[in-house]
Amino acid sequence: VQLPERVVIYELYSNDANDMHYRAKEKITQKLECSLLVVCTEHLVVCQEKKLQSMFFSGQSEKEWNFDSPIRYIKIIGGPPGKEGLILGLKNGQVWEVHLDNIHPLLKVTVNDGIRCLDLSQKKQKLAVVDETGLLQVFNSKSGDLCFQEPNTNSVAFNNLYEDMIAFSGNGSLAIKVLDFPAHRQKMSGFVVGLSGAKVFCLNGSSMVTLELPLSAPMYQYIDRKMYNEAYKVACLGVTDGDWEELGHSALENLEFEVARLAFVKLQDFSYLELIQDLQEQQRKGDTNRDSMIGDIYSHRGKLKEAARLYQKSGQEHKALTMYTDLRMFDLAQEYLGSSDNTDLIRQKADWAKNINEHKAAAEMYLSVGDTQSAIDIYGEKGWADQLIELGRRLDKAERPALLSIAEHLKRLNQASYAAEIYRRLGDSAAVLSLHVEAKEWSQAFALVQTQPQYKSLVYVPYAHWLAENDKFVQAQKAFYKAGKPEEAFKVLQQLIENAISECRFQDAGYYYWIVSRQFLDLAKENIDNQNELLLNFESNETLAGIYYAFHAVHRYLEEPFTSYMPEALFNIARFLMTETCQNKPRGSISAILYCLSKQARKLGANKLAKQILDKIQTLKIPQKFQEQVEIATIAAKARPYSDPEELLPMCYRCSTYNPLASPSSRCMNCGQKFVHSYVSFEILPLVEFVLEEDITDVEAVRLIETPSNDKVKGESWKQEISENRETLQLDVDQDKDPFTSGVGAFEGGDGTFFPVVVNRKTLLSMDSTAVLISKWNPPLRYQYYKNLLPELQITMCHSCFKAFHVDDFELQLLQKGHCPFCRAPPENFLTSDSSDDLLI
Ligand SMILES: [Zn+2]
Ligand SMILES: [Zn+2]
């Protein structure tokens, strides 16, 4: 510091370069005439007009340099102690370099105007000069070439830590410039006097200001040019962490690993350091796929799309897949499925996805590697029927196991119709059937069976079970039977019969026996070996059916306070039962039948029968509740005449014999002809069964009978005679004998052998078809023919059970019940109105 009488030299008080505390070091007590003053290690350099003079701190002057023009600016440019260099700017625009140990100055450059300010760069490679006009010029200090110039500048300073950075002020702004990049400007008034790292020293009026300079701009300029080493250097001068980060990433993405590493070291970002290490390792191993590496970097930074794109570009889709799946971004991962043969990898990923419950993605991945089964298992496990259906439709028929598995799952998921679709495609009718069966879609199942009868048992058996479970035993039984499981069918029937009897539903029991008998008949048709046995079974069961059917009325009469039956009907029923039960012992109460019969007999005045019956009852164990009444009736019967009225006696329409009421047989005692009962009123019908001559077939017989009367050879008179009444028939019209009347002697065999009425072709032809009833049994049975001897009494026959009825009775029953009272077959003409269950069968 120059004072009027002396010069004081200060030095830094502490070692801290930024500290501004100084202490006095030397004092030169001399009055110095000078305009500029600088201090070096060992010298003080003063300048007065055109003269430059160096002196020791003692005040003794050493050297002197003289110039042509006044010195305007002086700056120390460093050097060894005692040999420091100075640059001088002259008013005439010359720039001189002076070294304290050298008396010869060196002209550096000359500018057009007087020097206002100048500076030399850190490495002395550049010289900046500002002249009086405010023009800044930067020269190469060696060659003197102009690097660039900038007008409107008042001051300039190179960065003393970084060669390529220069700061200059002027026009109200401070500019920072590196290399030949555009200068970065910020507002500032005053003069820049120094630049050290990121610090700018500025003189503003009379105060010196230190500014922290943002060096981001120059750093980014370097980054833009991909000059990472330079950028790093600038960054080292002082930039924010954000800038460091940007530098690190930018360097990394350009595979400038060293700069990137340094940046991340600065940031202490170990994750990136690790990545860099990995990448460098890769590089060393010779894997230098740039896209792939940058992809890794992008993915690390979270720029997934770019990463994936690069992976794809480098042909390493598996990396994209791995990246996305690791991030559980399965939707995106899918785009990279199947594009190359990463089967193992994808399978691995799929396994993993499955483990973390990303089932959808897992399934897709399995599918992409052709592991259909695993995908199906997932779908199945999750119950995703839609996906299963969709997959099922996509799969080829050849992938049978997969399709079957899908079908299984669909079945389990109650998607039977879709499962069926698959089975149908596979041509597996049996599976389709069992599907319908499992779903209890009987109508579909039966429709299928119709076209493929070989699968009958697949449907009928489960159907029967289902029916049985739903208390539809009758249909169940039919189903078993249809399925070719007669034992099962019989079992069901047996159960039905048991139940019906124990519940006193005797009519039902009768019906079930009827079904049993029909089954035996059907079996007999197929089994030639034991046909006879089966036919016997048919007969006995049919009889039982009749007995239970009839017993129903007796039971109701005894159990219910009122009865809708006329005494005659009850009488007939009871008598029918009495005769029938002589041969067949049903598990019903015989005593109940007899008791009923005795009561009706008494009511109708058949005292003889009543007494006979009561005597019989005495020998039986009878229910307690009838005991007293039976005893009373027995006593009362003794008071009545021991006879039966003739009109009650059953007359044989073949031989006109009156049979006793108490007859134990259902046949005429005289001729052995079997009585035919109406199956509603149980009256004896005027029907006489006849058989054909040996060589006549049923077909021919029916044809002969049905030949219209006017075509008949014998004319009307004969027929007329027959239809009048049976007495007149005894008058022989022709030499041909009427077998129903004239053959009286035929049945008098004497030894009890029964001779049926045998009819020849001629007689058949002569018969009026309306007076003939035919039981058209299926084989192996033959037709049974009955002639109505009282044709004016209209008699009809059920087309199914061939029981005979008075037409009125039968039609009433049809109206009331809709079916035959005995076998429950609907009338032939409205079969279609049957219940759906029956229809199925
Ligand atoms: Zn008879
Ligand atoms: Zn019937």
Coordinates of C-alpha atoms in Angstrom, one line a residue, residues 61-351:
S61 CA 16.2 -0.3 -6.9
E62 CA 17.5 -3.1 -9.1
K63 CA 16.5 -2.8 -12.8
E64 CA 14.8 -0.3 -15.0
W65 CA 12.9 -0.7 -18.3
N66 CA 11.8 2.2 -20.5
F67 CA 9.0 2.1 -23.1
D68 CA 7.9 4.4 -25.9
S69 CA 4.4 5.0 -24.5
P70 CA 3.0 5.4 -21.0
I71 CA 2.3 2.1 -19.2
R72 CA -1.4 1.8 -18.6
Y73 CA -1.7 -1.7 -17.1
I74 CA 0.5 -4.0 -15.3
K75 CA 0.0 -7.6 -14.3
I76 CA 2.1 -10.2 -12.7
I77 CA 2.0 -13.4 -14.5
G78 CA 4.0 -15.5 -12.0
G79 CA 7.3 -17.3 -12.2
P80 CA 10.1 -18.5 -9.8
P81 CA 10.8 -16.1 -6.9
G82 CA 12.9 -13.2 -8.1
K83 CA 12.3 -14.1 -11.7
E84 CA 8.6 -13.3 -11.9
G85 CA 7.2 -12.2 -15.2
L86 CA 5.0 -9.1 -15.8
I87 CA 2.9 -8.1 -18.7
L88 CA 2.4 -4.5 -19.5
G89 CA -0.2 -2.7 -21.5
L90 CA 0.8 0.6 -23.1
K91 CA -1.1 3.6 -24.2
N92 CA -0.1 2.9 -27.8
G93 CA -1.7 -0.5 -27.7
Q94 CA 1.5 -2.6 -27.2
V95 CA 1.6 -5.5 -24.8
W96 CA 5.0 -6.3 -23.4
E97 CA 6.2 -9.1 -21.3
V98 CA 8.9 -8.4 -18.8
H99 CA 10.9 -10.7 -16.5
L100 CA 12.4 -9.3 -13.4
D101 CA 15.7 -11.1 -14.2
N102 CA 15.8 -10.0 -17.8
I103 CA 16.4 -6.4 -18.8
H104 CA 15.0 -7.0 -22.3
P105 CA 11.2 -6.8 -22.6
L106 CA 9.4 -8.9 -25.2
L107 CA 6.6 -7.4 -27.3
K108 CA 3.7 -9.8 -27.3
V109 CA 1.0 -8.1 -29.4
T110 CA -0.1 -4.7 -30.5
V111 CA -3.7 -3.6 -30.7
N112 CA -5.1 -0.5 -32.3
D113 CA -5.9 1.4 -29.2
G114 CA -4.5 2.1 -25.8
I115 CA -4.7 -0.8 -23.3
R116 CA -7.2 -0.6 -20.6
C117 CA -6.9 -4.1 -19.1
L118 CA -5.2 -7.3 -19.9
D119 CA -4.7 -10.9 -18.5
L120 CA -2.8 -14.0 -19.3
S121 CA -4.4 -17.4 -19.0
Q122 CA -3.3 -20.0 -16.4
K123 CA -1.0 -21.8 -18.7
K124 CA 0.0 -18.6 -20.4
Q125 CA -1.4 -19.8 -23.7
K126 CA -3.8 -17.0 -24.1
L127 CA -3.6 -13.3 -23.7
A128 CA -6.6 -11.2 -23.3
V129 CA -6.5 -7.5 -24.0
V130 CA -9.2 -4.8 -23.6
D131 CA -8.4 -1.5 -25.3
E132 CA -9.7 2.0 -24.8
T133 CA -12.6 1.4 -27.2
G134 CA -13.9 -1.4 -25.0
L135 CA -12.9 -4.1 -27.5
L136 CA -11.7 -7.3 -25.9
Q137 CA -9.3 -9.4 -28.0
V138 CA -8.0 -12.8 -27.0
F139 CA -4.7 -13.9 -28.6
N140 CA -2.8 -17.0 -28.7
S141 CA 0.1 -15.8 -26.6
K142 CA 2.7 -17.8 -28.6
S143 CA 1.7 -17.0 -32.1
G144 CA -0.1 -13.8 -31.5
D145 CA -3.1 -15.0 -33.5
L146 CA -6.5 -13.5 -32.6
C147 CA -8.8 -16.2 -31.1
F148 CA -11.8 -14.1 -30.6
Q149 CA -13.0 -10.6 -29.9
E150 CA -15.8 -9.0 -28.0
P151 CA -16.8 -5.3 -28.0
N152 CA -18.2 -3.3 -25.1
T153 CA -15.9 -4.8 -22.5
N154 CA -14.4 -3.0 -19.6
S155 CA -12.4 -5.7 -17.9
V156 CA -11.3 -9.3 -18.4
A157 CA -9.9 -12.1 -16.3
F158 CA -8.8 -15.7 -17.0
N159 CA -9.7 -18.4 -14.5
N160 CA -6.5 -19.0 -12.6
L161 CA -7.5 -22.6 -12.0
Y162 CA -8.8 -23.5 -15.5
E163 CA -7.0 -22.6 -18.6
D164 CA -9.9 -22.4 -21.0
M165 CA -12.3 -20.2 -19.0
I166 CA -12.4 -16.4 -19.3
A167 CA -14.6 -13.9 -17.6
F168 CA -15.2 -10.4 -18.9
S169 CA -17.4 -7.6 -17.8
G170 CA -19.0 -4.6 -19.4
N171 CA -22.3 -3.2 -20.5
G172 CA -23.9 -4.1 -17.2
S173 CA -23.2 -7.8 -17.4
L174 CA -20.6 -10.4 -16.5
A175 CA -19.8 -13.1 -19.2
I176 CA -18.2 -16.4 -18.8
K177 CA -16.8 -18.1 -21.8
V178 CA -15.0 -21.4 -22.3
L179 CA -13.3 -22.3 -25.5
D180 CA -15.1 -20.9 -28.5
F181 CA -18.6 -21.6 -27.0
P182 CA -21.0 -18.7 -26.8
A183 CA -20.4 -16.7 -23.6
H184 CA -22.8 -17.2 -20.8
R185 CA -23.9 -13.9 -19.4
Q186 CA -25.4 -12.7 -16.2
K187 CA -26.3 -9.2 -14.9
M188 CA -23.6 -7.4 -13.0
S189 CA -22.2 -3.9 -12.9
G190 CA -18.6 -3.1 -12.2
F191 CA -15.3 -4.6 -13.3
V192 CA -14.2 -8.2 -13.1
V193 CA -10.7 -8.3 -11.7
G194 CA -10.2 -11.9 -11.0
L195 CA -11.6 -15.4 -11.5
S196 CA -10.5 -18.3 -9.4
G197 CA -12.4 -21.6 -9.7
A198 CA -16.0 -20.6 -9.3
K199 CA -15.2 -17.3 -7.6
V200 CA -15.3 -14.0 -9.4
F201 CA -13.8 -11.0 -7.8
C202 CA -15.4 -7.8 -9.0
L203 CA -14.7 -4.2 -8.3
N204 CA -17.9 -2.2 -8.0
G205 CA -17.3 1.4 -7.3
S206 CA -14.9 1.3 -4.4
S207 CA -15.7 -2.1 -3.0
M208 CA -14.4 -5.5 -4.0
V209 CA -17.1 -8.2 -4.2
T210 CA -16.7 -11.9 -4.4
L211 CA -19.3 -13.8 -6.4
E212 CA -20.0 -17.5 -6.6
L213 CA -20.1 -18.1 -10.3
P214 CA -22.6 -20.7 -11.7
L215 CA -20.4 -22.9 -13.8
S216 CA -23.3 -25.1 -14.9
A217 CA -23.6 -23.3 -18.2
P218 CA -20.1 -23.9 -19.4
M219 CA -20.3 -27.5 -18.1
Y220 CA -23.4 -28.1 -20.1
Q221 CA -21.8 -26.6 -23.1
Y222 CA -19.1 -29.2 -22.8
I223 CA -21.6 -31.9 -22.2
D224 CA -23.4 -30.9 -25.4
R225 CA -20.3 -31.3 -27.3
K226 CA -19.7 -34.6 -25.4
M227 CA -16.4 -33.2 -24.1
Y228 CA -16.8 -35.0 -20.9
N229 CA -13.3 -34.5 -19.6
E230 CA -13.6 -30.8 -20.0
A231 CA -17.1 -30.8 -18.5
Y232 CA -15.7 -32.7 -15.6
K233 CA -12.9 -30.1 -15.1
V234 CA -15.5 -27.3 -15.1
A235 CA -17.6 -29.3 -12.7
C236 CA -14.7 -29.6 -10.4
L237 CA -14.5 -25.9 -10.2
G238 CA -17.8 -25.9 -8.5
V239 CA -21.2 -27.0 -9.8
T240 CA -24.3 -28.2 -7.9
D241 CA -25.0 -31.8 -7.2
G242 CA -27.8 -31.7 -9.8
D243 CA -25.2 -30.7 -12.3
W244 CA -22.9 -33.4 -11.2
E245 CA -25.7 -35.9 -11.6
E246 CA -26.4 -34.6 -15.1
L247 CA -22.8 -34.9 -16.0
G248 CA -22.6 -38.4 -14.5
H249 CA -25.6 -39.6 -16.4
S250 CA -24.7 -38.0 -19.6
A251 CA -21.2 -39.4 -19.5
L252 CA -22.5 -42.8 -18.6
E253 CA -25.0 -42.8 -21.4
N254 CA -22.2 -42.0 -23.7
L255 CA -20.2 -44.7 -22.2
E256 CA -17.6 -42.2 -20.8
F257 CA -17.1 -44.5 -17.9
E258 CA -14.3 -42.7 -16.3
V259 CA -16.0 -39.3 -16.1
A260 CA -19.2 -40.9 -15.1
R261 CA -17.4 -42.9 -12.4
L262 CA -15.8 -39.7 -11.1
A263 CA -19.1 -37.9 -11.1
F264 CA -20.8 -40.7 -9.2
V265 CA -17.9 -40.9 -6.8
K266 CA -18.5 -37.3 -6.1
L267 CA -22.1 -38.0 -5.6
Q268 CA -21.4 -41.1 -3.6
D269 CA -23.9 -43.0 -5.7
F270 CA -22.9 -46.5 -5.2
S271 CA -25.6 -48.1 -7.2
Y272 CA -24.3 -46.3 -10.3
L273 CA -20.8 -47.1 -9.4
E274 CA -21.7 -50.7 -9.3
L275 CA -23.4 -50.4 -12.6
I276 CA -20.3 -48.8 -14.1
Q277 CA -18.2 -51.5 -12.7
D278 CA -20.4 -54.1 -14.2
L279 CA -20.4 -52.4 -17.6
Q280 CA -16.6 -52.0 -17.5
E281 CA -16.3 -55.7 -16.6
Q282 CA -18.5 -56.5 -19.6
Q283 CA -16.4 -54.4 -21.8
R284 CA -13.3 -56.1 -20.7
K285 CA -14.9 -59.4 -21.5
G286 CA -15.4 -58.2 -25.0
D287 CA -19.1 -57.7 -24.9
T288 CA -19.2 -54.2 -26.3
N289 CA -22.7 -54.0 -27.7
R290 CA -23.3 -50.3 -27.3
D291 CA -27.1 -50.4 -27.5
S292 CA -27.3 -53.2 -25.0
M293 CA -25.0 -51.3 -22.6
I294 CA -26.9 -48.1 -23.0
G295 CA -30.1 -50.1 -22.5
D296 CA -28.7 -51.3 -19.2
I297 CA -28.0 -47.7 -18.2
Y298 CA -31.4 -46.5 -19.2
S299 CA -33.1 -49.3 -17.4
H300 CA -31.0 -48.5 -14.4
R301 CA -32.2 -45.0 -14.6
G302 CA -35.8 -46.0 -15.0
K303 CA -36.0 -45.0 -18.7
L304 CA -37.6 -48.3 -19.4
K305 CA -39.1 -47.6 -22.8
E306 CA -35.8 -46.4 -24.2
A307 CA -34.0 -49.3 -22.6
A308 CA -36.5 -51.8 -24.0
R309 CA -36.2 -50.2 -27.4
L310 CA -32.4 -50.4 -27.3
Y311 CA -32.5 -54.0 -26.1
Q312 CA -34.7 -54.8 -29.0
K313 CA -32.4 -53.0 -31.4
S314 CA -29.5 -54.9 -30.2
G315 CA -31.4 -58.1 -30.6
Q316 CA -31.5 -58.9 -26.9
E317 CA -35.2 -58.9 -26.2
H318 CA -34.7 -61.2 -23.3
K319 CA -33.2 -58.3 -21.4
A320 CA -36.3 -56.2 -22.0
L321 CA -38.4 -59.2 -20.9
T322 CA -36.3 -59.6 -17.8
M323 CA -36.4 -56.0 -17.0
Y324 CA -40.2 -55.7 -17.3
T325 CA -40.9 -58.9 -15.5
D326 CA -38.5 -58.0 -12.7
L327 CA -40.5 -54.8 -12.4
R328 CA -43.7 -56.8 -12.5
M329 CA -44.7 -54.8 -15.6
F330 CA -46.1 -57.9 -17.2
D331 CA -48.2 -56.1 -19.8
L332 CA -45.1 -54.5 -21.2
A333 CA -43.1 -57.6 -20.9
Q334 CA -45.5 -59.4 -23.1
E335 CA -44.4 -57.4 -26.1
Y336 CA -41.1 -59.1 -25.9
L337 CA -42.4 -62.6 -25.5
G338 CA -41.8 -65.1 -28.2
S339 CA -39.7 -62.9 -30.4
S340 CA -36.7 -65.1 -29.9
D341 CA -35.9 -68.4 -28.4
N342 CA -35.7 -67.4 -24.8
T343 CA -37.7 -70.4 -23.7
D344 CA -35.9 -71.1 -20.6
L345 CA -35.8 -67.6 -19.5
I346 CA -39.5 -67.0 -20.2
R347 CA -40.3 -70.2 -18.3
Q348 CA -38.2 -69.0 -15.4
K349 CA -40.0 -65.7 -15.4
A350 CA -43.4 -67.4 -15.7
D351 CA -42.6 -69.5 -12.7

